[in-house]
mmCIF file of C-alpha atoms in Angstrom:
data_model
loop_
_atom_site.group_PDB
_atom_site.id
_atom_site.type_symbol
_atom_site.label_atom_id
_atom_site.label_comp_id
_atom_site.label_asym_id
_atom_site.label_seq_id
_atom_site.Cartn_x
_atom_site.Cartn_y
_atom_site.Cartn_z
ATOM 1 C CA MET S 1 231.914 242.692 244.027
ATOM 2 C CA GLU S 2 232.000 244.725 240.857
ATOM 3 C CA HIS S 3 232.162 248.377 241.828
ATOM 4 C CA HIS S 4 230.597 250.770 239.316
ATOM 5 C CA GLY S 5 231.785 253.862 241.161
ATOM 6 C CA LYS S 6 228.588 255.825 240.556
ATOM 7 C CA LEU S 7 228.361 259.165 242.326
ATOM 8 C CA PHE S 8 225.511 261.496 241.426
ATOM 9 C CA MET S 9 222.339 263.103 242.780
ATOM 10 C CA LYS S 10 218.967 261.363 242.839
ATOM 11 C CA ILE S 11 216.318 264.074 242.512
ATOM 12 C CA ALA S 12 212.728 263.775 243.704
ATOM 13 C CA GLU S 13 210.559 265.456 241.089
ATOM 14 C CA ASN S 14 207.398 263.357 240.772
ATOM 15 C CA TRP S 15 205.280 264.975 243.488
ATOM 16 C CA THR S 16 201.955 266.727 242.925
ATOM 17 C CA ASP S 17 200.907 267.216 246.586
ATOM 18 C CA TYR S 18 204.275 268.686 247.626
ATOM 19 C CA SER S 19 206.626 271.323 246.250
ATOM 20 C CA ILE S 20 209.351 273.703 247.365
ATOM 21 C CA ILE S 21 208.163 277.110 246.186
ATOM 22 C CA ALA S 22 211.266 279.148 247.051
ATOM 23 C CA THR S 23 214.425 279.089 249.146
ATOM 24 C CA GLY S 24 216.844 281.591 250.678
ATOM 25 C CA ASP S 25 218.315 283.099 253.843
ATOM 26 C CA GLY S 26 218.410 279.709 255.585
ATOM 27 C CA TYR S 27 214.758 278.815 254.856
ATOM 28 C CA LYS S 28 212.644 276.790 252.441
ATOM 29 C CA LEU S 29 209.036 277.690 251.593
ATOM 30 C CA GLU S 30 207.021 274.509 251.009
ATOM 31 C CA ARG S 31 203.546 273.587 249.846
ATOM 32 C CA TRP S 32 202.126 270.486 251.535
ATOM 33 C CA LYS S 33 198.947 270.030 249.478
ATOM 34 C CA ASP S 34 196.941 273.161 250.500
ATOM 35 C CA VAL S 35 199.173 274.274 253.390
ATOM 36 C CA CYS S 36 202.279 276.464 253.036
ATOM 37 C CA LEU S 37 205.022 276.111 255.636
ATOM 38 C CA LEU S 38 208.320 277.961 256.046
ATOM 39 C CA ARG S 39 211.081 275.932 257.706
ATOM 40 C CA PRO S 40 214.816 276.397 258.352
ATOM 41 C CA ASP S 41 217.240 274.451 256.158
ATOM 42 C CA PRO S 42 220.976 274.475 256.922
ATOM 43 C CA GLN S 43 221.909 273.933 253.254
ATOM 44 C CA VAL S 44 220.214 277.159 252.106
ATOM 45 C CA ILE S 45 223.125 279.590 252.399
ATOM 46 C CA TRP S 46 222.066 281.807 249.470
ATOM 47 C CA SER S 47 219.882 284.923 249.563
ATOM 48 C CA ALA S 48 216.136 284.796 249.011
ATOM 49 C CA ARG S 49 214.823 286.599 245.930
ATOM 50 C CA THR S 50 211.807 287.853 247.897
ATOM 51 C CA ASP S 51 210.827 288.064 251.563
ATOM 52 C CA LEU S 52 209.691 284.483 252.242
ATOM 53 C CA PHE S 53 208.009 285.513 255.520
ATOM 54 C CA ALA S 54 205.763 287.860 253.511
ATOM 55 C CA TYR S 55 204.558 285.141 251.106
ATOM 56 C CA PRO S 56 200.781 285.724 250.746
ATOM 57 C CA GLY S 57 199.715 282.094 251.255
ATOM 58 C CA LEU S 58 201.987 281.300 254.209
ATOM 59 C CA ASN S 59 200.182 279.327 256.944
ATOM 60 C CA ALA S 60 202.940 278.762 259.520
ATOM 61 C CA CYS S 61 206.672 279.160 260.023
ATOM 62 C CA TYR S 62 209.192 277.496 262.299
ATOM 63 C CA LYS S 63 211.746 279.792 263.901
ATOM 64 C CA ARG S 64 214.795 278.601 265.757
ATOM 65 C CA SER S 65 215.423 279.868 269.265
ATOM 66 C CA GLU S 66 218.815 281.260 270.261
ATOM 67 C CA LYS S 67 218.601 278.986 273.311
ATOM 68 C CA GLY S 68 218.260 275.904 271.057
ATOM 69 C CA GLY S 69 215.180 274.256 269.593
ATOM 70 C CA GLY S 70 212.464 276.515 268.284
ATOM 71 C CA SER S 71 208.719 276.816 267.778
ATOM 72 C CA TRP S 72 205.966 277.135 265.184
ATOM 73 C CA THR S 73 204.151 280.431 264.610
ATOM 74 C CA THR S 74 200.731 280.183 262.938
ATOM 75 C CA LEU S 75 199.925 283.032 260.542
ATOM 76 C CA ARG S 76 196.775 281.694 258.842
ATOM 77 C CA PRO S 77 194.361 278.929 259.908
ATOM 78 C CA ILE S 78 195.960 275.499 259.665
ATOM 79 C CA PRO S 79 194.563 272.008 260.340
ATOM 80 C CA GLU S 80 196.147 270.130 263.238
ATOM 81 C CA GLU S 81 197.015 267.380 260.743
ATOM 82 C CA TRP S 82 196.178 266.564 257.122
ATOM 83 C CA THR S 83 196.931 263.963 254.437
ATOM 84 C CA ILE S 84 199.059 264.150 251.291
ATOM 85 C CA GLY S 85 199.545 261.502 248.615
ATOM 86 C CA TYR S 86 202.397 260.241 246.481
ATOM 87 C CA GLU S 87 200.215 259.229 243.578
ATOM 88 C CA ARG S 88 202.811 257.387 241.478
ATOM 89 C CA LEU S 89 202.953 254.603 244.067
ATOM 90 C CA GLY S 90 199.500 255.004 245.629
ATOM 91 C CA LEU S 91 200.916 256.091 249.010
ATOM 92 C CA ARG S 92 199.268 258.407 251.531
ATOM 93 C CA PHE S 93 200.828 260.093 254.556
ATOM 94 C CA LYS S 94 199.649 262.113 257.518
ATOM 95 C CA ILE S 95 201.344 265.516 257.901
ATOM 96 C CA LYS S 96 201.541 267.374 261.197
ATOM 97 C CA PRO S 97 203.858 270.227 262.260
ATOM 98 C CA MET S 98 205.852 268.760 265.168
ATOM 99 C CA GLY S 99 208.760 269.661 267.397
ATOM 100 C CA PHE S 100 212.167 270.434 265.903
ATOM 101 C CA LYS S 101 210.586 271.654 262.612
ATOM 102 C CA HIS S 102 209.486 268.152 261.539
ATOM 103 C CA THR S 103 206.267 267.376 259.662
ATOM 104 C CA GLY S 104 206.363 263.570 259.802
ATOM 105 C CA LEU S 105 207.637 263.052 256.247
ATOM 106 C CA PHE S 106 210.765 263.596 254.160
ATOM 107 C CA PRO S 107 209.450 264.064 250.575
ATOM 108 C CA GLU S 108 212.852 263.648 248.913
ATOM 109 C CA GLN S 109 212.787 260.005 250.070
ATOM 110 C CA SER S 110 210.395 259.306 247.201
ATOM 111 C CA VAL S 111 213.538 258.542 245.160
ATOM 112 C CA HIS S 112 214.174 255.596 247.484
ATOM 113 C CA TRP S 113 210.515 254.520 247.578
ATOM 114 C CA GLU S 114 210.580 254.204 243.794
ATOM 115 C CA LEU S 115 213.927 252.400 243.677
ATOM 116 C CA MET S 116 212.963 249.911 246.407
ATOM 117 C CA THR S 117 209.561 249.282 244.788
ATOM 118 C CA GLU S 118 211.323 248.386 241.531
ATOM 119 C CA LEU S 119 213.860 246.087 243.244
ATOM 120 C CA ILE S 120 211.233 244.324 245.392
ATOM 121 C CA ARG S 121 208.856 243.717 242.476
ATOM 122 C CA ALA S 122 211.680 242.336 240.313
ATOM 123 C CA ALA S 123 212.820 240.016 243.132
ATOM 124 C CA GLN S 124 209.259 238.951 243.924
ATOM 125 C CA ALA S 125 208.644 238.034 240.271
ATOM 126 C CA LYS S 126 211.381 235.395 240.589
ATOM 127 C CA ARG S 127 209.912 233.725 243.690
ATOM 128 C CA SER S 128 206.609 232.237 244.774
ATOM 129 C CA ALA S 129 203.898 234.535 246.162
ATOM 130 C CA ASP S 130 203.955 232.694 249.508
ATOM 131 C CA ARG S 131 207.610 233.726 249.991
ATOM 132 C CA PRO S 132 207.521 237.537 250.121
ATOM 133 C CA VAL S 133 210.701 239.607 250.137
ATOM 134 C CA LYS S 134 211.516 240.203 253.828
ATOM 135 C CA VAL S 135 212.591 243.784 254.595
ATOM 136 C CA LEU S 136 213.998 245.201 257.848
ATOM 137 C CA ASN S 137 213.581 248.986 258.243
ATOM 138 C CA LEU S 138 215.704 250.422 261.089
ATOM 139 C CA PHE S 139 215.353 253.934 262.587
ATOM 140 C CA ALA S 140 212.149 253.721 260.566
ATOM 141 C CA TYR S 141 210.455 256.939 261.808
ATOM 142 C CA THR S 142 206.917 257.395 260.412
ATOM 143 C CA GLY S 143 207.334 254.652 257.866
ATOM 144 C CA GLY S 144 207.688 256.230 254.420
ATOM 145 C CA ALA S 145 210.018 253.403 253.326
ATOM 146 C CA THR S 146 208.001 250.812 255.260
ATOM 147 C CA VAL S 147 204.773 251.747 253.486
ATOM 148 C CA ALA S 148 206.439 251.844 250.048
ATOM 149 C CA CYS S 149 208.013 248.401 250.523
ATOM 150 C CA ALA S 150 204.802 246.863 251.894
ATOM 151 C CA LYS S 151 202.815 248.344 249.009
ATOM 152 C CA ALA S 152 205.290 246.662 246.624
ATOM 153 C CA GLY S 153 204.488 243.312 248.247
ATOM 154 C CA ALA S 154 207.267 242.934 250.815
ATOM 155 C CA ALA S 155 206.873 241.692 254.400
ATOM 156 C CA VAL S 156 208.323 244.541 256.465
ATOM 157 C CA THR S 157 209.641 244.692 260.033
ATOM 158 C CA HIS S 158 209.523 248.345 261.144
ATOM 159 C CA VAL S 159 211.775 249.277 264.099
ATOM 160 C CA ASP S 160 212.016 252.646 265.854
ATOM 161 C CA ALA S 161 212.675 253.635 269.474
ATOM 162 C CA ALA S 162 209.913 256.288 269.512
ATOM 163 C CA LYS S 163 206.473 254.808 270.157
ATOM 164 C CA GLY S 164 204.653 257.842 268.718
ATOM 165 C CA MET S 165 206.510 257.555 265.420
ATOM 166 C CA VAL S 166 205.739 253.829 265.149
ATOM 167 C CA GLU S 167 202.045 254.567 265.761
ATOM 168 C CA ARG S 168 202.165 257.200 262.998
ATOM 169 C CA ALA S 169 203.734 254.608 260.669
ATOM 170 C CA GLY S 170 200.723 252.358 261.308
ATOM 171 C CA GLU S 171 198.383 255.239 260.425
ATOM 172 C CA ASN S 172 200.307 255.885 257.189
ATOM 173 C CA ALA S 173 200.082 252.202 256.262
ATOM 174 C CA ARG S 174 196.309 252.172 256.792
ATOM 175 C CA LEU S 175 195.920 255.412 254.807
ATOM 176 C CA SER S 176 197.816 253.703 251.975
ATOM 177 C CA GLY S 177 195.466 250.716 252.044
ATOM 178 C CA ILE S 178 197.869 248.325 253.789
ATOM 179 C CA ASP S 179 196.466 246.301 256.685
ATOM 180 C CA THR S 180 198.802 243.270 256.674
ATOM 181 C CA GLY S 181 202.477 242.538 256.037
ATOM 182 C CA ILE S 182 204.038 244.977 258.525
ATOM 183 C CA ARG S 183 205.427 244.060 261.948
ATOM 184 C CA TYR S 184 205.890 247.108 264.213
ATOM 185 C CA ILE S 185 208.602 247.068 266.890
ATOM 186 C CA VAL S 186 209.288 249.828 269.449
ATOM 187 C CA ASP S 187 212.892 249.189 270.486
ATOM 188 C CA ASP S 188 216.492 250.327 270.322
ATOM 189 C CA CYS S 189 217.675 249.283 266.854
ATOM 190 C CA GLN S 190 221.020 247.882 268.004
ATOM 191 C CA LYS S 191 219.384 245.728 270.685
ATOM 192 C CA PHE S 192 216.787 244.460 268.217
ATOM 193 C CA VAL S 193 219.419 243.511 265.608
ATOM 194 C CA ARG S 194 221.457 241.577 268.173
ATOM 195 C CA ARG S 195 218.332 239.678 269.248
ATOM 196 C CA GLU S 196 217.460 238.829 265.639
ATOM 197 C CA LEU S 197 221.004 237.514 265.067
ATOM 198 C CA ARG S 198 220.689 235.273 268.129
ATOM 199 C CA ARG S 199 217.322 234.006 266.883
ATOM 200 C CA GLY S 200 218.774 233.215 263.467
ATOM 201 C CA ASN S 201 216.268 235.463 261.644
ATOM 202 C CA ARG S 202 217.266 236.629 258.182
ATOM 203 C CA TYR S 203 216.091 239.387 255.817
ATOM 204 C CA ASP S 204 216.318 239.900 252.068
ATOM 205 C CA ALA S 205 216.786 243.667 252.423
ATOM 206 C CA VAL S 206 217.876 246.099 255.130
ATOM 207 C CA ILE S 207 217.074 249.820 255.213
ATOM 208 C CA MET S 208 218.514 252.196 257.785
ATOM 209 C CA ASP S 209 218.073 255.920 258.351
ATOM 210 C CA PRO S 210 220.403 256.519 261.306
ATOM 211 C CA PRO S 211 220.357 259.807 263.246
ATOM 212 C CA SER S 212 223.504 261.864 263.708
ATOM 213 C CA TYR S 213 223.066 261.562 267.451
ATOM 214 C CA GLY S 214 220.454 259.939 269.602
ATOM 215 C CA ARG S 215 219.438 257.929 272.628
ATOM 216 C CA GLY S 216 217.497 254.683 272.737
ATOM 217 C CA PRO S 217 214.535 254.095 275.082
ATOM 218 C CA GLY S 218 216.905 252.819 277.779
ATOM 219 C CA GLY S 219 219.357 255.724 277.415
ATOM 220 C CA GLU S 220 221.526 253.893 274.847
ATOM 221 C CA MET S 221 223.876 256.346 273.134
ATOM 222 C CA TRP S 222 224.211 256.629 269.349
ATOM 223 C CA LYS S 223 226.823 258.785 267.587
ATOM 224 C CA ILE S 224 226.953 258.232 263.841
ATOM 225 C CA GLU S 225 230.695 258.712 263.329
ATOM 226 C CA ASN S 226 231.471 256.106 266.007
ATOM 227 C CA ASP S 227 228.582 253.698 265.595
ATOM 228 C CA LEU S 228 227.542 253.549 261.936
ATOM 229 C CA PHE S 229 230.300 251.288 260.588
ATOM 230 C CA PRO S 230 230.116 248.627 263.338
ATOM 231 C CA PHE S 231 226.324 248.711 263.151
ATOM 232 C CA VAL S 232 226.267 248.164 259.382
ATOM 233 C CA GLN S 233 228.794 245.353 259.910
ATOM 234 C CA LEU S 234 226.452 243.817 262.487
ATOM 235 C CA CYS S 235 223.410 244.144 260.215
ATOM 236 C CA THR S 236 225.069 242.393 257.277
ATOM 237 C CA GLY S 237 224.830 239.247 259.409
ATOM 238 C CA LEU S 238 221.037 239.448 259.048
ATOM 239 C CA LEU S 239 221.084 239.228 255.243
ATOM 240 C CA SER S 240 219.741 236.125 253.527
ATOM 241 C CA ASP S 241 221.921 234.097 251.152
ATOM 242 C CA ASP S 242 220.467 235.897 248.128
ATOM 243 C CA PRO S 243 219.694 239.439 249.350
ATOM 244 C CA VAL S 244 217.965 242.109 247.265
ATOM 245 C CA PHE S 245 219.487 245.336 248.632
ATOM 246 C CA PHE S 246 221.028 247.119 251.625
ATOM 247 C CA LEU S 247 220.216 250.846 251.815
ATOM 248 C CA ILE S 248 221.760 253.496 254.081
ATOM 249 C CA ASN S 249 220.181 256.944 254.112
ATOM 250 C CA SER S 250 221.810 259.829 255.978
ATOM 251 C CA TYR S 251 220.844 263.419 256.799
ATOM 252 C CA THR S 252 224.086 264.092 258.665
ATOM 253 C CA THR S 253 225.542 267.280 257.176
ATOM 254 C CA GLY S 254 229.077 266.673 255.994
ATOM 255 C CA LEU S 255 228.771 262.893 255.663
ATOM 256 C CA GLN S 256 229.789 262.433 252.031
ATOM 257 C CA PRO S 257 228.117 259.834 249.786
ATOM 258 C CA MET S 258 231.496 258.172 249.284
ATOM 259 C CA VAL S 259 231.654 257.473 253.034
ATOM 260 C CA LEU S 260 228.456 255.411 252.713
ATOM 261 C CA ASP S 261 229.840 253.736 249.597
ATOM 262 C CA ASN S 262 233.054 252.825 251.397
ATOM 263 C CA ILE S 263 231.133 251.369 254.347
ATOM 264 C CA LEU S 264 229.012 249.209 252.031
ATOM 265 C CA ARG S 265 232.043 248.031 250.055
ATOM 266 C CA LEU S 266 234.004 247.183 253.209
ATOM 267 C CA THR S 267 231.122 245.265 254.775
ATOM 268 C CA LEU S 268 229.514 243.621 251.714
ATOM 269 C CA GLY S 269 232.500 243.411 249.371
ATOM 270 C CA GLU S 270 232.499 239.596 249.293
ATOM 271 C CA ARG S 271 228.945 239.414 247.919
ATOM 272 C CA ARG S 272 227.863 239.458 244.294
ATOM 273 C CA GLY S 273 226.486 242.883 243.436
ATOM 274 C CA HIS S 274 227.378 246.545 243.086
ATOM 275 C CA THR S 275 227.140 249.726 245.137
ATOM 276 C CA GLU S 276 225.885 253.190 244.303
ATOM 277 C CA ALA S 277 226.308 256.351 246.373
ATOM 278 C CA TYR S 278 224.680 259.687 245.704
ATOM 279 C CA GLU S 279 223.322 262.918 247.068
ATOM 280 C CA VAL S 280 219.553 263.024 247.532
ATOM 281 C CA GLY S 281 217.801 266.222 246.493
ATOM 282 C CA ILE S 282 214.483 267.731 245.529
ATOM 283 C CA ARG S 283 213.705 270.088 242.662
ATOM 284 C CA THR S 284 212.381 273.538 243.615
ATOM 285 C CA GLU S 285 210.114 275.849 241.635
ATOM 286 C CA GLU S 286 213.171 278.130 241.209
ATOM 287 C CA LYS S 287 214.640 275.428 238.889
ATOM 288 C CA ILE S 288 217.371 274.414 241.325
ATOM 289 C CA ALA S 289 217.857 271.198 243.308
ATOM 290 C CA LEU S 290 218.002 271.427 247.107
ATOM 291 C CA PRO S 291 220.405 268.853 248.628
ATOM 292 C CA CYS S 292 218.736 266.808 251.379
ATOM 293 C CA GLY S 293 221.347 264.281 252.480
ATOM 294 C CA ALA S 294 223.068 261.247 251.047
ATOM 295 C CA GLY S 295 222.263 257.672 250.172
ATOM 296 C CA GLY S 296 224.261 254.539 249.588
ATOM 297 C CA ILE S 297 222.885 251.223 248.356
ATOM 298 C CA PHE S 298 224.190 247.727 247.710
ATOM 299 C CA ILE S 299 222.185 245.961 244.983
ATOM 300 C CA ASN S 300 222.459 242.251 244.294
ATOM 301 C CA ASP S 301 223.106 241.627 240.605
#
């Protein structure tokens, strides 16, 4: 493998329905179409220029509890759920304030949606239409990557242990005009991968968005520092002979991009291609970029 050694930040800046208005004092003030939310962000260790809780258009804020967890406080009328679009790719997503400050979407992932769309379309142009690029999306959550890949023409297998999140992924696909090409699986990702290996199934691309810590539906433990490397190693066995890409996305604070790069090089180093590792961020209206995790990708040359 030729290693280009690229380390940089990919910045999401092509949104119209979403923006980060301001940041400070451990919070980010966001606009989700017509709704303004204030949520904690562990990376925001600088002071706010103004009192974000006093922002005139603020609809709801999420405050952490000293006992762990937290809750939403509604300040102005807010719909139970609403839809936003990522117009560049024709994608639509349902937004809903949920437990643990989530909304059902990570907007900075648009950098990956665009990259994967480009890679899938280029690969598809070299093959017949009846042989779509096969993508496996693991820890797939509400399906941002699934919907982007399917919209680009890929056949996607979407796997997540949480039934509610898989159902939301189906809603997002339908909102984006996709009614075929996605297989939804509610299962522990490690169990599913082992079954696919036994069946001899292969994929042209693998995406994973592993949690720092978690439990599968049967109580299976996951701890990223112990389990990520062997799991990536396992998943490389699912790649076809001429794969398109292998993407790892991580929100784990402190997990450096180079760690993801090293894992990809150590597991895919025999294959033709190159790796890239980078921070993922999103531009704010204050003219700064908020870091939102790390990504690492192997791309077949």
